Short mmCIF file of C-alpha atoms in Angstrom, two decimals:
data_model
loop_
_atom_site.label_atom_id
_atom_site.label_comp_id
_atom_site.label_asym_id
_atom_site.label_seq_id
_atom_site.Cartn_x
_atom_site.Cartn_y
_atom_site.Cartn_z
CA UNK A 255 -27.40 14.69 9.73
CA UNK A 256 -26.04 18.26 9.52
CA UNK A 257 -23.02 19.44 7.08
CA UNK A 258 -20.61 19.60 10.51
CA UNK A 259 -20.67 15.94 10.11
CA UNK A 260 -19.91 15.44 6.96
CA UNK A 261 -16.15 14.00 5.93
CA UNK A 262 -15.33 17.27 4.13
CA UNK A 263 -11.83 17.28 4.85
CA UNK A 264 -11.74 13.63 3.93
CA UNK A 265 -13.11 14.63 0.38
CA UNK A 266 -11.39 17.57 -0.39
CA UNK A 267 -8.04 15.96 0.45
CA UNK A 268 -8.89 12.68 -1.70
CA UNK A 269 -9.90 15.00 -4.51
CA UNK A 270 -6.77 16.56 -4.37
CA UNK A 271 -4.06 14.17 -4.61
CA UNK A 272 -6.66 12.78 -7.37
CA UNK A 273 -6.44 15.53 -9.81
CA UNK A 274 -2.56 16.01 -8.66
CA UNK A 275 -2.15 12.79 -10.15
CA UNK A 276 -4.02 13.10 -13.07
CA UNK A 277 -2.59 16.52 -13.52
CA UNK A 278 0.97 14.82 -13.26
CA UNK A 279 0.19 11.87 -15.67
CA UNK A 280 0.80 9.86 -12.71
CA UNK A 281 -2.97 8.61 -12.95
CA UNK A 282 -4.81 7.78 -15.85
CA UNK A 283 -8.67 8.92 -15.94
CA UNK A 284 -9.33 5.80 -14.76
CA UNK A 285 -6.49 5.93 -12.02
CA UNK A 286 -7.36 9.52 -10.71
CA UNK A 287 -11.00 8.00 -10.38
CA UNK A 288 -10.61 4.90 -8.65
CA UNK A 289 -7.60 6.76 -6.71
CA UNK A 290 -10.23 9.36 -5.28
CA UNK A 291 -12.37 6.81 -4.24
CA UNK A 292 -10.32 4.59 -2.46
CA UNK A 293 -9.02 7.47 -0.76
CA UNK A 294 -12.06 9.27 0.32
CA UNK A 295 -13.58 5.93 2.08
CA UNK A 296 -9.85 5.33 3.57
CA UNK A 297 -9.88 9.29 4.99
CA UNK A 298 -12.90 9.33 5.80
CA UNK A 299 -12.97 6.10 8.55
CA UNK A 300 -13.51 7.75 12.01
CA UNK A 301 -9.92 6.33 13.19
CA UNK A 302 -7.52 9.16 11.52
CA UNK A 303 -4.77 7.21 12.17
CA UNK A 304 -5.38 5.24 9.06
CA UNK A 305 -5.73 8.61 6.94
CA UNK A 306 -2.34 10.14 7.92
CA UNK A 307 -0.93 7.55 7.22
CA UNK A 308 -2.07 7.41 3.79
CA UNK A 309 -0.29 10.86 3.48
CA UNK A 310 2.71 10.06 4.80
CA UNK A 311 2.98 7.15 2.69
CA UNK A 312 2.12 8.92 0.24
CA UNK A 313 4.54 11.72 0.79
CA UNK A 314 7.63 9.55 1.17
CA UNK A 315 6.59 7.10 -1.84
CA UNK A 316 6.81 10.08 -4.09
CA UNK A 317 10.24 11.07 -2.90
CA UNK A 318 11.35 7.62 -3.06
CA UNK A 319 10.30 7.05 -6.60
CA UNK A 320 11.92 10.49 -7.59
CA UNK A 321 15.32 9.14 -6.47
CA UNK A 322 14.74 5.95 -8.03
CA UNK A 323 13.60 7.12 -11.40
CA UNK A 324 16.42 7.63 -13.73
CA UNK A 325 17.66 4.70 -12.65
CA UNK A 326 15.03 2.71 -12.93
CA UNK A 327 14.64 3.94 -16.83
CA UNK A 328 18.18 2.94 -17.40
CA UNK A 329 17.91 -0.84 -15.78
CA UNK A 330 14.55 -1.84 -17.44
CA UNK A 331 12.84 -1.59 -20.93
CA UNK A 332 9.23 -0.43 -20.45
CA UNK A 333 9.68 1.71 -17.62
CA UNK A 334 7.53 4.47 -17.25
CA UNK A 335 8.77 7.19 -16.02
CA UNK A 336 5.88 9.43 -15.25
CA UNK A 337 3.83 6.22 -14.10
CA UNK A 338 0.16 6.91 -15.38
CA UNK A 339 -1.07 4.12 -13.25
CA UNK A 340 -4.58 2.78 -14.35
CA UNK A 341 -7.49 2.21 -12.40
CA UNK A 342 -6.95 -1.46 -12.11
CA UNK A 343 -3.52 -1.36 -11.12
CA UNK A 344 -4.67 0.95 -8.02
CA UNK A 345 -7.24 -1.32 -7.44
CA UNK A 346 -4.57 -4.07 -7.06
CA UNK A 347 -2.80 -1.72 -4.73
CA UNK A 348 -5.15 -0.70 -2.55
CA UNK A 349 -8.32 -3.87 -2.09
CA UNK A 350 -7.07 -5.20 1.01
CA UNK A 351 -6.97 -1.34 2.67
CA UNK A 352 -10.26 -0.20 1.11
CA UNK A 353 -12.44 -3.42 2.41
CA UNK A 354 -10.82 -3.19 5.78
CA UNK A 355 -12.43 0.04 5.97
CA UNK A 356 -15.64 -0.82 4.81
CA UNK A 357 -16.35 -3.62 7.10
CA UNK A 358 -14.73 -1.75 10.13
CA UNK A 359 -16.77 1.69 9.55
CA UNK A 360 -19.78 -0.48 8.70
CA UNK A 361 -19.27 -2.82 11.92
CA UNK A 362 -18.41 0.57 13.83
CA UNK A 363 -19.44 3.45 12.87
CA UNK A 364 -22.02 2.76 10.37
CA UNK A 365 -24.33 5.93 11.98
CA UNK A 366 -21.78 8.15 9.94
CA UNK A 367 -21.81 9.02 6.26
CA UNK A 368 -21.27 7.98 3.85
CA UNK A 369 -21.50 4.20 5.47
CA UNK A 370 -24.75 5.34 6.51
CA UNK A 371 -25.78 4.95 3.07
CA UNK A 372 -24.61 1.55 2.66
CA UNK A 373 -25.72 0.23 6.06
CA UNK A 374 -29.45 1.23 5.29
CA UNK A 375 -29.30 0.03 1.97
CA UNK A 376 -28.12 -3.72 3.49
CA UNK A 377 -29.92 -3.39 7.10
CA UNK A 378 -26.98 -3.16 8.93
CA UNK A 379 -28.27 -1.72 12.97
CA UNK A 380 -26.02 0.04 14.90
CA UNK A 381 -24.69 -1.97 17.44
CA UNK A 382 -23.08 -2.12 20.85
CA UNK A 383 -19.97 -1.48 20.26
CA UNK A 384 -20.24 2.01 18.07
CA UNK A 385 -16.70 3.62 18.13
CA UNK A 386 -15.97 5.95 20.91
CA UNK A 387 -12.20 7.76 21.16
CA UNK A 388 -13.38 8.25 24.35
CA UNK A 389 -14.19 4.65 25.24
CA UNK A 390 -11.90 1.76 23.46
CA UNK A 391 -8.75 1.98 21.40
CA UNK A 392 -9.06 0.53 17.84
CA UNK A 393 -5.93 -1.55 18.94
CA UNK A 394 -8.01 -3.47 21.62
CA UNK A 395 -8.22 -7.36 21.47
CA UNK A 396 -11.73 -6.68 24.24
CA UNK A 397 -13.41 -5.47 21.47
CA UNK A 398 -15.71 -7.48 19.43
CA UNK A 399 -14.27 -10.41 20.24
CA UNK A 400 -10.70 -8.64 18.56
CA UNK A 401 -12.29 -8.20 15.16
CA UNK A 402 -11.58 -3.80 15.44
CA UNK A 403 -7.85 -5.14 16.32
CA UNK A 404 -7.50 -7.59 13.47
CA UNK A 405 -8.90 -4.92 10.85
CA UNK A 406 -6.91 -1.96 12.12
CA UNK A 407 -3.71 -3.94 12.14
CA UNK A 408 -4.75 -5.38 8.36
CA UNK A 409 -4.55 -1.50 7.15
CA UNK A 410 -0.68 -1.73 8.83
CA UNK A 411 -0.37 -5.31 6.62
CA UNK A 412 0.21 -3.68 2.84
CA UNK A 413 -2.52 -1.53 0.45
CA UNK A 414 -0.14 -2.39 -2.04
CA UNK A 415 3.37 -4.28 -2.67
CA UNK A 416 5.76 -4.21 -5.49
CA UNK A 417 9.01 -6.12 -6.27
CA UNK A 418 11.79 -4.86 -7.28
CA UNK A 419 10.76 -4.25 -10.94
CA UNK A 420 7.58 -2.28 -10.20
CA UNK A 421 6.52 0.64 -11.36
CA UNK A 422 5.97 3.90 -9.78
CA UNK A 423 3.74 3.44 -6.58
CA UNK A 424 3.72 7.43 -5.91
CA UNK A 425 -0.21 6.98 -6.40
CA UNK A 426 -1.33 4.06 -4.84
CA UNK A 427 -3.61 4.39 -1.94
CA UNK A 428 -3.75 1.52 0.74
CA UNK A 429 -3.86 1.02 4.83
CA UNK A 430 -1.81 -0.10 8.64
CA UNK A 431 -0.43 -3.22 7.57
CA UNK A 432 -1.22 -2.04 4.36
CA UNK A 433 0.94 0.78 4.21
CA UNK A 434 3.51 -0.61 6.59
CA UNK A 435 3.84 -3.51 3.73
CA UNK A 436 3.43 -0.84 1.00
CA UNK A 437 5.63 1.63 1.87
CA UNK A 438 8.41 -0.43 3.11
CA UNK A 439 8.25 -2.62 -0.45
CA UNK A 440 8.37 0.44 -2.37
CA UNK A 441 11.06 1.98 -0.74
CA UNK A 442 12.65 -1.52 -1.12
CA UNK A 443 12.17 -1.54 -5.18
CA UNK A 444 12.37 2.35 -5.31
CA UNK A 445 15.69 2.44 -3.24
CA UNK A 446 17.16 -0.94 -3.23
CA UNK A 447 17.58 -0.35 -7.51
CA UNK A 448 20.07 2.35 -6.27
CA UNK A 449 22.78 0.07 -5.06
CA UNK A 450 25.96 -0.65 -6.33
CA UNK A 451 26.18 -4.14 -5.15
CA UNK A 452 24.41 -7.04 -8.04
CA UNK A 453 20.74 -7.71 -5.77
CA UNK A 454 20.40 -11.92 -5.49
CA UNK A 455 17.66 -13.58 -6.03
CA UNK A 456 15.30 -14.54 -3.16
CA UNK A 457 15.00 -18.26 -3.89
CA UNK A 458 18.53 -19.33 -5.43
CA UNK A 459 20.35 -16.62 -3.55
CA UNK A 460 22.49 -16.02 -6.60
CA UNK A 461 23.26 -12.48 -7.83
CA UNK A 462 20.86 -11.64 -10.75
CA UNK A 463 20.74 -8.04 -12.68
CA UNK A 464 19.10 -5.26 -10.81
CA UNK A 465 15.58 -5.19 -11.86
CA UNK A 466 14.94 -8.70 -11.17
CA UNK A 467 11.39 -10.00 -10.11
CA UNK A 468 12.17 -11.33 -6.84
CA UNK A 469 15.58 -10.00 -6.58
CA UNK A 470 16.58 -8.88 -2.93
CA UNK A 471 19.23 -6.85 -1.25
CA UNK A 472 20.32 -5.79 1.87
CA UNK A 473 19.53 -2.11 1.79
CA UNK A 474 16.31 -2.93 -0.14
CA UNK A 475 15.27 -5.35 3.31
CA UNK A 476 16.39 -2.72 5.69
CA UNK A 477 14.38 -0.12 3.49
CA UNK A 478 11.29 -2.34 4.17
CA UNK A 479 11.71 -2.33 8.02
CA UNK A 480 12.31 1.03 7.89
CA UNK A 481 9.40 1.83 6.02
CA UNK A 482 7.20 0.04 8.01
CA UNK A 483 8.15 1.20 11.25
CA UNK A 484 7.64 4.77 10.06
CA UNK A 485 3.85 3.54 9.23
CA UNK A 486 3.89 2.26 13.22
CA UNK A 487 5.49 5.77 14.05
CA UNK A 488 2.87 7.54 12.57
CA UNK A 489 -0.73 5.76 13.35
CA UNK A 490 1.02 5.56 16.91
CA UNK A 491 1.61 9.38 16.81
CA UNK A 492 -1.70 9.67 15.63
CA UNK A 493 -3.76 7.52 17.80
CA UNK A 494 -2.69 8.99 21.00
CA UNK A 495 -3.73 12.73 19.73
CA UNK A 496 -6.84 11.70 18.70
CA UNK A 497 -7.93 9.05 21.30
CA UNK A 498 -8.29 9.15 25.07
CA UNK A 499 -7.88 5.02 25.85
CA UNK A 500 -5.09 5.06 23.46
CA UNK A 501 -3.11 7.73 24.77
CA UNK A 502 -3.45 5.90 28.57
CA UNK A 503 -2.15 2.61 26.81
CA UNK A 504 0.95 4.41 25.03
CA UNK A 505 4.04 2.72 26.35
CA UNK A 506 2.61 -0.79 25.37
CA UNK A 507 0.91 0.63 21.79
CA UNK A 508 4.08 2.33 20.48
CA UNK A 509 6.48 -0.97 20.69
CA UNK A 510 3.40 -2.63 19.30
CA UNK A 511 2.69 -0.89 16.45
CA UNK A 512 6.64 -0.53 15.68
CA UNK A 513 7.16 -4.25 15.74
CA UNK A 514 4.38 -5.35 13.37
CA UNK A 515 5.05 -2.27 11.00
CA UNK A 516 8.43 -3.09 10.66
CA UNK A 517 7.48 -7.31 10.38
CA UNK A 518 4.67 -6.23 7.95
CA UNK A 519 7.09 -3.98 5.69
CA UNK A 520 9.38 -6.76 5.64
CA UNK A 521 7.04 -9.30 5.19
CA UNK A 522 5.06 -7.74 2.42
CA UNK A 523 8.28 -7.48 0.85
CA UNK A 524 9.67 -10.49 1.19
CA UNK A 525 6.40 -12.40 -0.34
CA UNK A 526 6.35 -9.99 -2.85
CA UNK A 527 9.94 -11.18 -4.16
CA UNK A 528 8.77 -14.48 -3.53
CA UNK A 529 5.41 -14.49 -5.85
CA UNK A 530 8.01 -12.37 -8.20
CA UNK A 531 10.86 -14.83 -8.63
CA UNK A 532 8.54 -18.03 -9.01
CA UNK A 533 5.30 -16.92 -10.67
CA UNK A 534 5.92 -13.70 -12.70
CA UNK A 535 8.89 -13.94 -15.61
CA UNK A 536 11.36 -11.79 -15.91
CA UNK A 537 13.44 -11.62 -19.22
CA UNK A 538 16.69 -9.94 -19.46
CA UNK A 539 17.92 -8.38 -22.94
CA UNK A 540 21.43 -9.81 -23.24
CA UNK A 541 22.31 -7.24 -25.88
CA UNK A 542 20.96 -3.73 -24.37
CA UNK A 543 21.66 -5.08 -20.55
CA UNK A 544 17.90 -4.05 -19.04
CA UNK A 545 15.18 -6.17 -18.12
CA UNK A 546 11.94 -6.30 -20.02
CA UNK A 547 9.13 -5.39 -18.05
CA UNK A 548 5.88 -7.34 -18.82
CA UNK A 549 4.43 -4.84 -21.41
CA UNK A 550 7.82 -4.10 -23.01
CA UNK A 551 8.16 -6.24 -26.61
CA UNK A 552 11.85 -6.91 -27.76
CA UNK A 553 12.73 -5.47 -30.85
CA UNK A 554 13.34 -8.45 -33.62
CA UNK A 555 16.59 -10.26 -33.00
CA UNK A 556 17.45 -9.57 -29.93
CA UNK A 557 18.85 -11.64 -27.91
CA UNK A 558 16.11 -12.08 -25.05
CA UNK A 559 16.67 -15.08 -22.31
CA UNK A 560 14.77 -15.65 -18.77
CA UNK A 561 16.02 -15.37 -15.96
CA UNK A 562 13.44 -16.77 -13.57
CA UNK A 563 9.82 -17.58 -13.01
CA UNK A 564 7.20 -18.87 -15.03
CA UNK A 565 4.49 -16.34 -16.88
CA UNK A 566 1.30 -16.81 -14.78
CA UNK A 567 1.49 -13.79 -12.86
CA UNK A 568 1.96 -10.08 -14.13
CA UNK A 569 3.15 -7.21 -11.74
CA UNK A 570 -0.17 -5.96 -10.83
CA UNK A 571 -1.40 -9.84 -9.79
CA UNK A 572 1.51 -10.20 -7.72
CA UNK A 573 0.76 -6.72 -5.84
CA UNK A 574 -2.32 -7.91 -5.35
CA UNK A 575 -1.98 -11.51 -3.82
CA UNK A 576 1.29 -10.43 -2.13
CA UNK A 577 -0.61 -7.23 -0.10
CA UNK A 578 -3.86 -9.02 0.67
CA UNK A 579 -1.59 -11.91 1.99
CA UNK A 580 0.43 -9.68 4.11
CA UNK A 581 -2.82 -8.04 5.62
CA UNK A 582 -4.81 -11.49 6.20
CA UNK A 583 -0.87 -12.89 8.15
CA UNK A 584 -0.56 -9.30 10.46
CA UNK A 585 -4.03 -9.45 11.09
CA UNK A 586 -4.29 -12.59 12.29
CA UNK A 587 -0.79 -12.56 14.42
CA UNK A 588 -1.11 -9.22 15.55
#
């Protein structure tokens, strides 16, 4: 193996947006590690696609939580405004993406490093069907009986999803369906806080205070499908620069890969404000008029009621059911 083949690029980039975000205090220690690694195994799978698009999620999540910000702060007790996100909580984000990866690259291309490693370490022999941009599309169903189709469109189901009282998800690194899900819920709860209309709640339908796990709204929804559909844009952009097959098949992969982003944004989204609204509580200060987040403790007296669902879930549980739900769904439609 010489140093040409090495994912430099990959690691330099990951290391990058690590330390940014560390630098920032938008990543704890903790964060900025597990961030880095998440995001060197995601760059550095042979199909790009699934690396840009990590940037430009990444990219647009960070503007999106700068507009949403202040007013987040104002709406909800517990807010935090430079997000230091912890290493768990990007774990949450990002497991569906990162395992995606590993079994594709180790199914796939596990002659490259650094799944070489891994596959001689569990035995793994290259087989048949070792990726080629030259040969097959990662979008094929011919393919391995489907399974490269399945896992690529599982990165477009959602690395990461949060309702409308999550956090900052500037720094959260996921994949296709993944980031389709991901980016269209978090310019959903980054975005949809900003309107001037009362959000309702997803399973009464009644208008609840912005802020609201499980609270929905109409330019939060159309957020999602935008979201997601820029996802499609991009790993569509991407796959026919860097791949022959895919370029030949482009007028049937671009409505393709814009129809299930733009189902998988709104989909991660909408079970995201469903696991929100039933399983994760949400308690609403009558007296200062925020909500509480989960961490935030009410000073003594005040006036504190819930407004829906039950305390099993916290925000990071319901990211994490709600994106590794939306990848297994897209992956097995798509």
């Amino acid at each position: 193996m010489s140093w040409t083949s090495l994912p430099i690029f990959p690691f330099l980039i990951a290391l990058y947006l690590s330390i940014n975000g560390a630098m920032s205090r938008k990543l704890s220690p903790s964060g900025a590690i597990t961030a880095f690694a998440v995001g060197f195994v995601v760059m550095a799978t042979h199909v790009r696609a699934i690396g840009v698009s990590l940037i430009v999620f990444y990219l647009l999540g960070s503007r999106a939580t700068k507009q949403g910000k202040q007013r987040k702060a104002q709406l909800e007790a517990g807010h935090h405004g430079a997000g230091y996100r912890t290493g768990w909580q990007v774990l949450c984000n990002t497991l569906a993406v990162f395992v995606a990866c590993v079994i594709w690259s180790m199914k796939f291309t596990s002659h490259a490093f650094p799944y070489s490693l891994l596959a001689r370490a569990v035995h793994v022999p290259r087989g048949l069907d070792t990726y080629d941009s030259d040969n097959w599309c990662p979008t094929s169903p011919a393919v391995a009986d489907g399974l490269t189709r399945a896992l690529f469109f599982a990165t477009l189901g959602c690395v990461f999803a949060e309702n409308n009282t999550g956090a900052i998800l500037t720094h959260n690194i996921g994949t296709s369906s993944q980031f389709a899900c991901c980016l269209g819920d978090t310019l959903a709860s980054e975005l949809g806080i900003l309107s001037t209309s009362p959000p309702i709640l997803i399973t009464t339908l009644k208008p609840v205070p912005a802020g609201t796990n499980g609270a929905i709204s109409v330019g939060g929804t159309l957020a999602s499908a935008v979201g997601g559909c820029i996802i499609g844009l991009t790993q569509f952009a991407s796959l026919v620069v860097e791949n022959s097959v895919c370029r030949a098949e482009w007028a049937t992969l671009l409505p393709t890969l814009l129809g299930w982003g733009g189902a998988a944004g709104i989909l991660g989204s909408m079970l995201d404000s469903l696991l929100g609204a039933t399983l994760q509580r949400t308690r609403y200060s009558a007296d200062k008029k925020w909500i509480l987040q989960d961490e935030a403790i009410p000073e003594k007296n005040e006036s504190i009621k819930v407004i829906s669902g039950i305390n099993i879930l916290t925000n990071n549980q319901v990211n994490l059911v709600s994106s590794v739900l939306t990848a297994f769904v897209v992956a097995a439609l798509a």
